Short mmCIF file of C-alpha atoms in Angstrom, two decimals:
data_model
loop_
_atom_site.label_atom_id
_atom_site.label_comp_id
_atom_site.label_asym_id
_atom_site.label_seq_id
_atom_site.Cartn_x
_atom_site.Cartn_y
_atom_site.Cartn_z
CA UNK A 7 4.71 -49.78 20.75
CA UNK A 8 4.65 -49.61 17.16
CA UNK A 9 2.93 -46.65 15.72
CA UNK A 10 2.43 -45.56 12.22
CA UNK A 11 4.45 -42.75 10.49
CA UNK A 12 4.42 -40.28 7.98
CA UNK A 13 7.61 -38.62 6.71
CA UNK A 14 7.83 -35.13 7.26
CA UNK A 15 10.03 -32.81 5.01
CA UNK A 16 12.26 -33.05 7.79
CA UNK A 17 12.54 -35.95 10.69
CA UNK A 18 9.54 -37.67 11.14
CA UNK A 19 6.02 -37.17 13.42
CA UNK A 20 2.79 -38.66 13.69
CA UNK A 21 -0.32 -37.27 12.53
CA UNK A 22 -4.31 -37.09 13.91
CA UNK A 23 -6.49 -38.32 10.71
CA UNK A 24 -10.22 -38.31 11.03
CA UNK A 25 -11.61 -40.05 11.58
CA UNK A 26 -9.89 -42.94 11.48
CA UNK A 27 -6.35 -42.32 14.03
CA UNK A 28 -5.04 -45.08 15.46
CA UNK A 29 -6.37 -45.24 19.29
CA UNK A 30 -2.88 -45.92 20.00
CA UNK A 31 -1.90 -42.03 18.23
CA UNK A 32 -4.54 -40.76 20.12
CA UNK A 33 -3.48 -42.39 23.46
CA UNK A 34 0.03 -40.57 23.29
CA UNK A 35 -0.99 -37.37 21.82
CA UNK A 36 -3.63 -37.11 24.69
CA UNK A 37 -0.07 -37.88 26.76
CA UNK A 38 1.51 -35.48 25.29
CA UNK A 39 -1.17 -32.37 25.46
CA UNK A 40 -0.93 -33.54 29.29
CA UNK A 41 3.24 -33.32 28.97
CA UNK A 42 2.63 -29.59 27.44
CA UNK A 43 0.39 -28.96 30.53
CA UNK A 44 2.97 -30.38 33.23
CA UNK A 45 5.53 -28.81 30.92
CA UNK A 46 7.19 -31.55 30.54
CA UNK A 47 6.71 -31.90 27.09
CA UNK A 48 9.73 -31.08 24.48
CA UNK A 49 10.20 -29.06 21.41
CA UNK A 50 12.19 -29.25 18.40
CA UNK A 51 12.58 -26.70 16.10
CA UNK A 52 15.83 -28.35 14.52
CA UNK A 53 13.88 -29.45 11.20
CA UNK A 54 10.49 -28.59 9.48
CA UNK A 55 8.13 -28.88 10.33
CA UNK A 56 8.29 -27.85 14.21
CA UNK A 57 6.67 -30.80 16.67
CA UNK A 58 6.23 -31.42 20.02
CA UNK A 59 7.27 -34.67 21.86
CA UNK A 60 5.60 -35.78 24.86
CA UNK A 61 7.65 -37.51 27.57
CA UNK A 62 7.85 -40.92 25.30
CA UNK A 63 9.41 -38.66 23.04
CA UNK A 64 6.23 -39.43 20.46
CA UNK A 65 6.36 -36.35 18.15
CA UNK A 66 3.05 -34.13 16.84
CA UNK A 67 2.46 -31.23 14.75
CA UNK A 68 1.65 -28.42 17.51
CA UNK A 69 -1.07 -27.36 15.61
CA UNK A 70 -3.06 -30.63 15.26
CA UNK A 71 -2.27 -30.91 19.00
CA UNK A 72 -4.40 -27.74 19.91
CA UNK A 73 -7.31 -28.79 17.35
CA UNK A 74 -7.61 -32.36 19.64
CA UNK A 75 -7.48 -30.17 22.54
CA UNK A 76 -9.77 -27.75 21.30
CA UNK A 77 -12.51 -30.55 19.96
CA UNK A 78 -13.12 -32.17 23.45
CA UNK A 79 -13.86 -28.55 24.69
CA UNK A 80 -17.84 -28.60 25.53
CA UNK A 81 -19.16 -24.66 23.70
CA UNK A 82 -21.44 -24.51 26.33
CA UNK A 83 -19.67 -23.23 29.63
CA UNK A 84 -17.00 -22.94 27.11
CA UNK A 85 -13.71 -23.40 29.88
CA UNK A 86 -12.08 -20.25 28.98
CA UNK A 87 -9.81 -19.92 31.62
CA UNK A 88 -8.30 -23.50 30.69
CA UNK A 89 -8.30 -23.26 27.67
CA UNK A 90 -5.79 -19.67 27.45
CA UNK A 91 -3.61 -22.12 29.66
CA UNK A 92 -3.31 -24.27 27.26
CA UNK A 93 -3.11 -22.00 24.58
CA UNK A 94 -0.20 -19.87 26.26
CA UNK A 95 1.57 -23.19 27.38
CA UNK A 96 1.62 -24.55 23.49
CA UNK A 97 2.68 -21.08 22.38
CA UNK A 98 5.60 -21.22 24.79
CA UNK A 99 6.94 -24.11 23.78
CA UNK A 100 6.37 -23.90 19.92
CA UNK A 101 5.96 -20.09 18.91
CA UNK A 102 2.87 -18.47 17.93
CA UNK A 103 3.35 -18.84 14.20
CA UNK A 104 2.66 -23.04 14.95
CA UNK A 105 -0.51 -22.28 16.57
CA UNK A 106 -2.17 -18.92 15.21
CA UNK A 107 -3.94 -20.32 11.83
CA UNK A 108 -5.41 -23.26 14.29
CA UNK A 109 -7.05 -20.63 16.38
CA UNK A 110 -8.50 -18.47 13.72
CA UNK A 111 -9.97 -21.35 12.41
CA UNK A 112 -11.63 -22.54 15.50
CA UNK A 113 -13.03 -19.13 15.99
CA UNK A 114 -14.13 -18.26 12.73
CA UNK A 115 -15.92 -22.26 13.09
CA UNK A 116 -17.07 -21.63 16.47
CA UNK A 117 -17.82 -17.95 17.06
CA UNK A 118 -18.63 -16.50 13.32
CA UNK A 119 -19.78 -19.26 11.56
CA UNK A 120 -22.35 -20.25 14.31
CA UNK A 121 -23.51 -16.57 15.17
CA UNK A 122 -23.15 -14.67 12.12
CA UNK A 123 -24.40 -14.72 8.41
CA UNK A 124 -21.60 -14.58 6.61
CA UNK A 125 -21.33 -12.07 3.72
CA UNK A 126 -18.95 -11.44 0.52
CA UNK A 127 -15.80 -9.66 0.42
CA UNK A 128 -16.58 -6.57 -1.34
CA UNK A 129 -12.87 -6.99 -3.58
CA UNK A 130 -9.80 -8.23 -3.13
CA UNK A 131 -8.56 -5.48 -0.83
CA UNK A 132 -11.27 -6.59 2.35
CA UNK A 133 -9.26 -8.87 4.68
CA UNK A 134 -12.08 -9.90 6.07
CA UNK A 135 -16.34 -11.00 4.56
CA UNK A 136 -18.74 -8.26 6.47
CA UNK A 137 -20.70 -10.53 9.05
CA UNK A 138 -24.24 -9.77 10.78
CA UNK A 139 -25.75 -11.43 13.11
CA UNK A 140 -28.36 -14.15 12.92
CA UNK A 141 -31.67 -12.67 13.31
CA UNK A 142 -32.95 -16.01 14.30
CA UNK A 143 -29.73 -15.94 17.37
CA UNK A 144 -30.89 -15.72 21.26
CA UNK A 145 -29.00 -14.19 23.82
CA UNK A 146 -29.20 -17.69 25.81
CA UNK A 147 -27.53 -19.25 22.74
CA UNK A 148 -24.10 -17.37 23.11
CA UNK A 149 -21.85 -18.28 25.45
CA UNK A 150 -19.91 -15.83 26.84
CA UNK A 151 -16.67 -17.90 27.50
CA UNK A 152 -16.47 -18.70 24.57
CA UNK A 153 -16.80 -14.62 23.44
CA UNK A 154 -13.94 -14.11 26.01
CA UNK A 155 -11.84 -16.80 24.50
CA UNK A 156 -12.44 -15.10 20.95
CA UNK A 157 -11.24 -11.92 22.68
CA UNK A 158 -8.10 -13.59 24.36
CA UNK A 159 -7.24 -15.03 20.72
CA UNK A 160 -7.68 -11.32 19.47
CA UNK A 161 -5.19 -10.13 21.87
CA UNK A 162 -2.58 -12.95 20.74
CA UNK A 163 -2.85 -11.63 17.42
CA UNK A 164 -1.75 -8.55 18.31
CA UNK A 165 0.85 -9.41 20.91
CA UNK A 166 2.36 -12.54 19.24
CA UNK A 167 1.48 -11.97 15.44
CA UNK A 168 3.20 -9.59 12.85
CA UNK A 169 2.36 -6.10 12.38
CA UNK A 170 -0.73 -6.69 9.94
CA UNK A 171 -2.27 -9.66 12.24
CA UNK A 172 -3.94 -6.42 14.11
CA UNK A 173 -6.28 -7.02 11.23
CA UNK A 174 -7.55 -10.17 12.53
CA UNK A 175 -7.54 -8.46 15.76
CA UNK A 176 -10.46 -5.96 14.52
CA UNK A 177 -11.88 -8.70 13.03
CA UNK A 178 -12.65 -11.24 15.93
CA UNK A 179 -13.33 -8.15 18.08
CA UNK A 180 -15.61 -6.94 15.19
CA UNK A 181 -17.39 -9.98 15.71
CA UNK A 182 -17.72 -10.02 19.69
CA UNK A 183 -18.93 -6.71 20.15
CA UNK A 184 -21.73 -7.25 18.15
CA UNK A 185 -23.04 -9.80 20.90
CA UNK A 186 -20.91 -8.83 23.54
CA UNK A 187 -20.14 -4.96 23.00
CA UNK A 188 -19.36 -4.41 27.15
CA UNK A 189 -16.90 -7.06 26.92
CA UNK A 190 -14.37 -5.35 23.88
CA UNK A 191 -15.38 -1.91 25.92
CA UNK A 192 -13.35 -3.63 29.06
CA UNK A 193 -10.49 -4.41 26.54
CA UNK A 194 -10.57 -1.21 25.03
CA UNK A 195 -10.13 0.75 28.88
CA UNK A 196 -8.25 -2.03 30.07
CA UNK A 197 -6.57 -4.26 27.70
CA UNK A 198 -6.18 -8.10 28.42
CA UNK A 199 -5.81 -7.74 32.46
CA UNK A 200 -2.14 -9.13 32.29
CA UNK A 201 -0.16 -5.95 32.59
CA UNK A 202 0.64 -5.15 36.07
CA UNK A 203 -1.89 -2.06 37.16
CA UNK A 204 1.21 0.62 37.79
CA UNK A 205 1.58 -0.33 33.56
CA UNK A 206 -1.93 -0.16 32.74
CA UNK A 207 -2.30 3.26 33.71
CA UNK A 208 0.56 5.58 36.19
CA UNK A 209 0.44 9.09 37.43
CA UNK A 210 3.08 11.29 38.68
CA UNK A 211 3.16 15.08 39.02
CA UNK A 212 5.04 15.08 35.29
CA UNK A 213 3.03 13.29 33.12
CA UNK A 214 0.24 10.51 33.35
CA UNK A 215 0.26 7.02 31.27
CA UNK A 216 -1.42 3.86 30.08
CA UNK A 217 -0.97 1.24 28.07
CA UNK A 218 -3.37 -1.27 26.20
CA UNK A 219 -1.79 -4.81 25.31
CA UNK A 220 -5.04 -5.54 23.50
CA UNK A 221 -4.91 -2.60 21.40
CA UNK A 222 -1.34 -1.79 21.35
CA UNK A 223 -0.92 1.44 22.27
CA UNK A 224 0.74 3.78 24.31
CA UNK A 225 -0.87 7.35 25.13
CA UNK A 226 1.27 9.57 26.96
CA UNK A 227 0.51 13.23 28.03
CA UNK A 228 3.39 14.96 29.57
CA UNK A 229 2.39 17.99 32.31
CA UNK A 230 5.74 20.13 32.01
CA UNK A 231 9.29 20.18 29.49
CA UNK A 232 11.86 19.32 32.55
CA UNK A 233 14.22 16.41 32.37
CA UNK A 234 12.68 14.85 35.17
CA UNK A 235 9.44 14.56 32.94
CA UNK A 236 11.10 13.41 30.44
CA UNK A 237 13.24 11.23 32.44
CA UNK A 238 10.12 9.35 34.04
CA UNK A 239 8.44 9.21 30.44
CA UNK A 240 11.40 7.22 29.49
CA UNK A 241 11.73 5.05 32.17
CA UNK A 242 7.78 4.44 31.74
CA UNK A 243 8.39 3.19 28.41
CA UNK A 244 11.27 0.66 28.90
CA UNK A 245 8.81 -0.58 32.00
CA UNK A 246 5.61 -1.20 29.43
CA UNK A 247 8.43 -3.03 26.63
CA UNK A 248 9.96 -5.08 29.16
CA UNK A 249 6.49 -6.49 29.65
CA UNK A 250 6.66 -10.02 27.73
CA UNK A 251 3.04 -9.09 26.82
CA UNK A 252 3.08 -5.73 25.22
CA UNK A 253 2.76 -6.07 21.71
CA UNK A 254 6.30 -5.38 19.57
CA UNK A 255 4.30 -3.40 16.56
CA UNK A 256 2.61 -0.69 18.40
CA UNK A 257 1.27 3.47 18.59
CA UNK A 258 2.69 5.91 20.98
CA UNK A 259 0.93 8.63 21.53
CA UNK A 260 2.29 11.71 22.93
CA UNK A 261 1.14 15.27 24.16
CA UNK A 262 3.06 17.88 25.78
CA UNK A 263 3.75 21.53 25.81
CA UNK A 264 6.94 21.86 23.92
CA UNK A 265 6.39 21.47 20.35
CA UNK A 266 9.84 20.67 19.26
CA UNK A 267 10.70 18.63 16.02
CA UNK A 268 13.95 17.27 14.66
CA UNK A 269 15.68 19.49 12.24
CA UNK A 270 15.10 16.43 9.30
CA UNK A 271 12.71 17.76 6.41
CA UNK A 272 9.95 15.60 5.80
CA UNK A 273 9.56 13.64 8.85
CA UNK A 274 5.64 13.09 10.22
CA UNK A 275 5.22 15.85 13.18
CA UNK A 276 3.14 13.37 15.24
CA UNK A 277 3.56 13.10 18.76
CA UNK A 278 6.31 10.39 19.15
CA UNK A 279 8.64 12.56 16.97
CA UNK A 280 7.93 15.83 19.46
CA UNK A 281 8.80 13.44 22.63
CA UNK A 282 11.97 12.24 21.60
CA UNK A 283 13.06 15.78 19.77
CA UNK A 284 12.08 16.95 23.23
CA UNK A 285 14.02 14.62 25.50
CA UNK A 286 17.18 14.26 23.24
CA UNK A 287 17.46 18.27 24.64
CA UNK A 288 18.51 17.03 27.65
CA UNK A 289 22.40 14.97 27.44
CA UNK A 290 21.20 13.19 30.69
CA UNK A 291 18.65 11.06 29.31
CA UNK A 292 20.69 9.66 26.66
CA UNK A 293 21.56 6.51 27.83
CA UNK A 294 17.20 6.05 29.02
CA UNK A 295 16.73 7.17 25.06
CA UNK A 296 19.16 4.46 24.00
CA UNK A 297 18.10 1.72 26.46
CA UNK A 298 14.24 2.78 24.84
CA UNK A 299 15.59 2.42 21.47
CA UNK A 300 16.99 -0.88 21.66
CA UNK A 301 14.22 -2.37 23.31
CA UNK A 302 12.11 -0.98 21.09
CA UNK A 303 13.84 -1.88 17.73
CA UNK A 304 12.53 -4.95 15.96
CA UNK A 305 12.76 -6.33 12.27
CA UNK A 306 9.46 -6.23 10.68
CA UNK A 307 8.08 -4.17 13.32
CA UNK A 308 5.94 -1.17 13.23
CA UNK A 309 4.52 2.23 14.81
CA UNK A 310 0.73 1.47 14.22
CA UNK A 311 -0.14 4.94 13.91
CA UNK A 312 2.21 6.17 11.20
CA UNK A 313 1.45 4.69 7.40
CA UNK A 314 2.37 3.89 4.20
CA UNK A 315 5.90 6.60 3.08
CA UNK A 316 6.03 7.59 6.61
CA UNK A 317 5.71 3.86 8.51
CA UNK A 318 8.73 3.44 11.03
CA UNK A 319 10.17 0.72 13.48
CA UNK A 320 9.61 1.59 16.80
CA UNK A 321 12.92 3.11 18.11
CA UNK A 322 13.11 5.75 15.14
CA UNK A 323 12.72 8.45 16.49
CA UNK A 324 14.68 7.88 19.75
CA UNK A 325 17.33 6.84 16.96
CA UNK A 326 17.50 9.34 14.74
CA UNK A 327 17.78 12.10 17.40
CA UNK A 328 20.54 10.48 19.33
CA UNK A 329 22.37 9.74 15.69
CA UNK A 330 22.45 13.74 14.97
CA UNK A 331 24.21 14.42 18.15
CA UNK A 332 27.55 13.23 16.42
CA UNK A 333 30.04 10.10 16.26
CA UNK A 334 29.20 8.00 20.05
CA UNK A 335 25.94 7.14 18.49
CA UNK A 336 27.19 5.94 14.68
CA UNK A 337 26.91 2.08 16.36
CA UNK A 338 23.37 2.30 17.40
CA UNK A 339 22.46 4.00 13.84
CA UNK A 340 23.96 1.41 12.34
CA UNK A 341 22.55 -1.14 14.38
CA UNK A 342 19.15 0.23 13.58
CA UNK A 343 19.88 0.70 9.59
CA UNK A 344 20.48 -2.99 9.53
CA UNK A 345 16.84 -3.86 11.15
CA UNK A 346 15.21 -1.67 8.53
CA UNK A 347 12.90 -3.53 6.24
CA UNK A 348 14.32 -2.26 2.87
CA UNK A 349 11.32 -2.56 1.13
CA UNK A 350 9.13 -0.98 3.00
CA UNK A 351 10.98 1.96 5.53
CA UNK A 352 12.38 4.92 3.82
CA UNK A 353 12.27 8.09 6.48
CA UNK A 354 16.18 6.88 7.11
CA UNK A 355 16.89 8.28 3.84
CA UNK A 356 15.84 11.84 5.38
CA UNK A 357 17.66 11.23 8.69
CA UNK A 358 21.00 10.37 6.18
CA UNK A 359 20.54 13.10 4.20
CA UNK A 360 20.39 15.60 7.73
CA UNK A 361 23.11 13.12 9.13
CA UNK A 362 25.69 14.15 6.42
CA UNK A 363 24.48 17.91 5.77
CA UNK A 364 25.14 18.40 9.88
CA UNK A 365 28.79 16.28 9.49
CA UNK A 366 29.92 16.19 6.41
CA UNK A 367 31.69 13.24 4.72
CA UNK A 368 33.65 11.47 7.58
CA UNK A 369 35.10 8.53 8.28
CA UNK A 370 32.20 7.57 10.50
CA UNK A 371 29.24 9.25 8.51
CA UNK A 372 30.46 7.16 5.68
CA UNK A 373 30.57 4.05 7.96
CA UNK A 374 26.85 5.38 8.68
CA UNK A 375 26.06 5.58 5.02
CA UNK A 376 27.59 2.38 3.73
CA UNK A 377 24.67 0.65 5.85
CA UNK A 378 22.25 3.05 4.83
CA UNK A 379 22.26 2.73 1.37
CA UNK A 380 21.61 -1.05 2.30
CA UNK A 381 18.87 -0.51 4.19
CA UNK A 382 16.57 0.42 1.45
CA UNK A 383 16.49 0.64 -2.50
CA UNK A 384 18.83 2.92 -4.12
CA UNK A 385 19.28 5.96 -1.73
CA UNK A 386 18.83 9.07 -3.57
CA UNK A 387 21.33 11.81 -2.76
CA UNK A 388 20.50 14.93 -1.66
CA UNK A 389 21.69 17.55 -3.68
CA UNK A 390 23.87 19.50 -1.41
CA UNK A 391 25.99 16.14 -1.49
CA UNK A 392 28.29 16.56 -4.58
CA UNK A 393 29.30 20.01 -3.23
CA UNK A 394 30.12 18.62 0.18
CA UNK A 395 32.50 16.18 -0.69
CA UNK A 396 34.43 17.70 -3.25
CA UNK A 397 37.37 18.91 -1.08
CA UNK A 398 40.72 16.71 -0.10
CA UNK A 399 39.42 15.37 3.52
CA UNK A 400 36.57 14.34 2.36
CA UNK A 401 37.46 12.40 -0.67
CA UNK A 402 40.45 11.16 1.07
CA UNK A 403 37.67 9.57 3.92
CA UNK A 404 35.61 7.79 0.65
CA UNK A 405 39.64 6.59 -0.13
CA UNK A 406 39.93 5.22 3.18
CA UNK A 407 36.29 3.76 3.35
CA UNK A 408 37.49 1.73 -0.25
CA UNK A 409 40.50 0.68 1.17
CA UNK A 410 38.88 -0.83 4.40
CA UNK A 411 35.58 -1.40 2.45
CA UNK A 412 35.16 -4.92 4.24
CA UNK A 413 35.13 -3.46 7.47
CA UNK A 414 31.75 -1.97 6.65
CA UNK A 415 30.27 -5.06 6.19
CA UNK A 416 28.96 -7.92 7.63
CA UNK A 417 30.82 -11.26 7.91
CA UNK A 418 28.29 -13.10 5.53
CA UNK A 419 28.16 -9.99 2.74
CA UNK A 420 32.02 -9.77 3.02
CA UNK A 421 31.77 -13.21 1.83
CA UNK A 422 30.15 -12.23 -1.82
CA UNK A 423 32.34 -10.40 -4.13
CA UNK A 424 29.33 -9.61 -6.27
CA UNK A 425 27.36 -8.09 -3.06
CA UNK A 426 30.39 -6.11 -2.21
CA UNK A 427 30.50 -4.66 -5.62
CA UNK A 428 26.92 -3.82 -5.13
CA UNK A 429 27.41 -2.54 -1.92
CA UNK A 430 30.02 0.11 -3.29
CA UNK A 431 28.18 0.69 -6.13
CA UNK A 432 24.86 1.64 -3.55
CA UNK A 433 27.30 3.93 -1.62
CA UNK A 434 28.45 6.12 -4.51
CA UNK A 435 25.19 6.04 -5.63
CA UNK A 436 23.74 7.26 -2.25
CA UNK A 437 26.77 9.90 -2.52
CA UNK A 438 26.32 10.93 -6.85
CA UNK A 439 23.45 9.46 -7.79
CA UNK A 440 23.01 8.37 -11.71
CA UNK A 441 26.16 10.45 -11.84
CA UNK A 442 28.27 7.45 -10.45
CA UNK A 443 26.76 5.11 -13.29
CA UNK A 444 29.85 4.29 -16.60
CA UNK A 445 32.55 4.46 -14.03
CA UNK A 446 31.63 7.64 -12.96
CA UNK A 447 32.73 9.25 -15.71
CA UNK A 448 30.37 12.70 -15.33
CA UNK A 449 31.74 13.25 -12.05
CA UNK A 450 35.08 12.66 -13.07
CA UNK A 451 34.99 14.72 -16.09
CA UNK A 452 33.84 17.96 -14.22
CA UNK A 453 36.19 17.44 -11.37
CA UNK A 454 38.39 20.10 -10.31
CA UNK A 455 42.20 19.33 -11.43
CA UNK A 456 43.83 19.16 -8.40
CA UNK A 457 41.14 16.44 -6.99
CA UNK A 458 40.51 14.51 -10.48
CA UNK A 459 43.02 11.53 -9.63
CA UNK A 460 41.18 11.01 -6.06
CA UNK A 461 37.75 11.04 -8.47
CA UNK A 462 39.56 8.44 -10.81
CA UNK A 463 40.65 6.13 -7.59
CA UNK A 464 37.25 6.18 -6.43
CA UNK A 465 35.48 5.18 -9.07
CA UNK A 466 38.15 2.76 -10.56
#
């Protein structure tokens, strides 16, 4: 069979026109929607853009795949159940981020465009037009499969999607429970349905639970302060993350009767900072805080309920109160420094600042800081800094930090002598501040004698 082909930027695939595709297109991408179905169908995310190959090995965008699929779906009796098959099956095999703009579309065509009057934007800051429904629309004209797809798209947004897609989730739900308000009710009590029930909600004679994929959160109300409440809260929360379809941005929310903080100025006093300053009390639950942490801990990921100079990954908390009980926990600090998203996170410059007035300048406080000051712009020092390392040990640590500077570092920054230099530039910075700019020469100049020439070696 001889088909016709467009170049891609990478490899090549064959693409749907309207209306005017080749039957003989058509005939093997209906093949391959049917391959995705069987899953037998292939993937390759090798080049750009990503396709899928049916069994023939014919390749198509994923996207244009689900818009055939989609077309030949009849809006009345709308086959929701079939259709989230499909939809999940696709998603496996090519990621979210190949299918998500196709199924906005289809539901903004389908659901708001055929329901709703469409408004303006009010400015540029409104994700979303304000939409109202037809006056002229009867009950018997919206079908509510197709509202319950909306809502399972909604969902995906949230579970699949970046931290911000929970806009679009408000959005589409926006839309259904104008028609349909029982049905974003259900979500709202009882998220999608796909968490197993003892997720959903659980009760124990500690503390009782649930947890809403839909609207990713986590509420949590402890009964007591012993480890073993802790201990279950913990284990409750590696259960709900180990669920493939929790959400990875999400809120916890936490009440209990010990209102405990960690001593680190400035962090939000909400209620997932009291459970982990709570359950960090107790050395036993240190390895459940740690397993929590690193399931919890992803790049561009976010605590929904904490904003703008306080927004955190998830894991923070559970992080930064492990990382002030000393030295077995600098490789899970670190770990987590390098996840930050420089440009936005900045509460681990308070946790650093605690970090260093708790320890001092160590070895392995340095090792800490030398990936802190990467993990956002310019860390400020605090104040109590130049005092605290202007004695022998600790100046002699900075020395040995220099010396072994590459060890701090990962493989592919090791391999940029300008990005080193940067890198030890951001660490005396984090340590001096505007002091350590000319060579240091401030600090150097006020240095006590008998410590000048480890000044001058440090700076040189």
């Amino acid at each position: 069979m001889s088909l016709p082909k467009r170049d891609g930027v990478h490899g090549r695939y064959y693409l749907i026109h309207k209306p005017d595709t080749d039957p003989e297109v058509l005939e093997q991408a209906d093949q391959c929607i049917q391959d995705v179905l069987d899953g037998t169908a292939k993937e390759n995310h090798s080049g750009y853009p990503a396709v899928v190959r049916n069994q023939s090995g014919t390749p198509f965008l994923p996207s244009q795949l689900l818009e055939r699929y989609l077309s030949k779906l009849s809006l009345k009796g709308f086959p929701y159940e079939a259709a989230a098959v499909f939809c999940d099956a696709l998603r496996r095999l090519a990621g979210w981020k190949e299918i998500d703009h196709t199924l906005r579309q289809y539901i903004e065509k389908q659901v708001r465009d055929r329901y709703f009057t469409v408004g303006e934007r009010e400015n540029g800051f409104t994700a979303f037009p304000p939409c109202t429904v037809r006056p002229e629309l009867r009950p018997e004209d919206v079908d509510e499969n197709l509202l319950r797809f909306a809502c399972y798209v909604a969902v995906c947004y949230t579970v699949y999607g970046a931290s911000y897609d929970s806009l679009t989730t408000e959005h589409i739900l926006g839309l259904v429970s104008q028609l349909c308000p029982d049905m974003v009710k259900q979500l709202k009590t009882g998220g999608s349905g796909k968490l197993p029930k003892d997720i959903q909600r659980r009760k124990t004679e500690h503390f009782t639970a649930s947890a809403n994929d839909a609207f990713a959160t986590i509420r949590i109300t402890a009964r007591d302060s012993t480890e073993a409440c802790y201990g279950e809260i913990l284990d409750y929360l590696c259960a709900v993350l180990e669920q493939e379809e929790f959400p990875r941005s999400y809120s916890i929310e936490f009440r209990g009767p010990e209102k405990i903080y960690l001593p680190i100025p400035g962090l939000p006093k909400k209620g997932v900072h009291q459970l982990f300053a709570c359950a960090v009390q107790h050395p036993n639950l240190h390895p459940a805080m740690e397993r929590y942490a690193r399931l919890a801990m992803r790049e561009f990921e976010w605590y929904q309920n904490l904003a703008d100079e306080a927004c955190a990954m998830p894991g923070t908390f559970a992080v930064f109160a492990l990382g002030l009980e000393g030295e077995p926990w600098a490789p899970l600090v670190t770990e987590y420094l390098d996840l930050c998203d420089d440009e936005h996170s900045s509460l681990q410059g308070k946790f650093l600042h605690a970090l260093i007035r708790k320890f001092g300048f160590q070895p392995w406080t340095l090792g800490v800081l030398v990936r802190g000051a990467l993990s956002m712009q310019w860390l400020e020092p605090a104040r109590e800094f130049r005092s605290l390392i202007a004695n022998g040990e600790s100046l002699d640590a900075l020395l040995a930090v220099k010396r072994r500077f590459s060890a701090y570092l990962l493989p592919e920054e090791n391999e940029d002598p300008k990005f080193r230099a940067i890198a030890w530039q951001s660490l005396l910075w984090a340590i001096w501040g505007q002091a350590s700019e000319n060579g240091g020469s401030k600090v150097i100049k006020t240095a006590p004698k008998e410590l000048r020439e480890r000044y001058q070696e440090i700076f040189q």
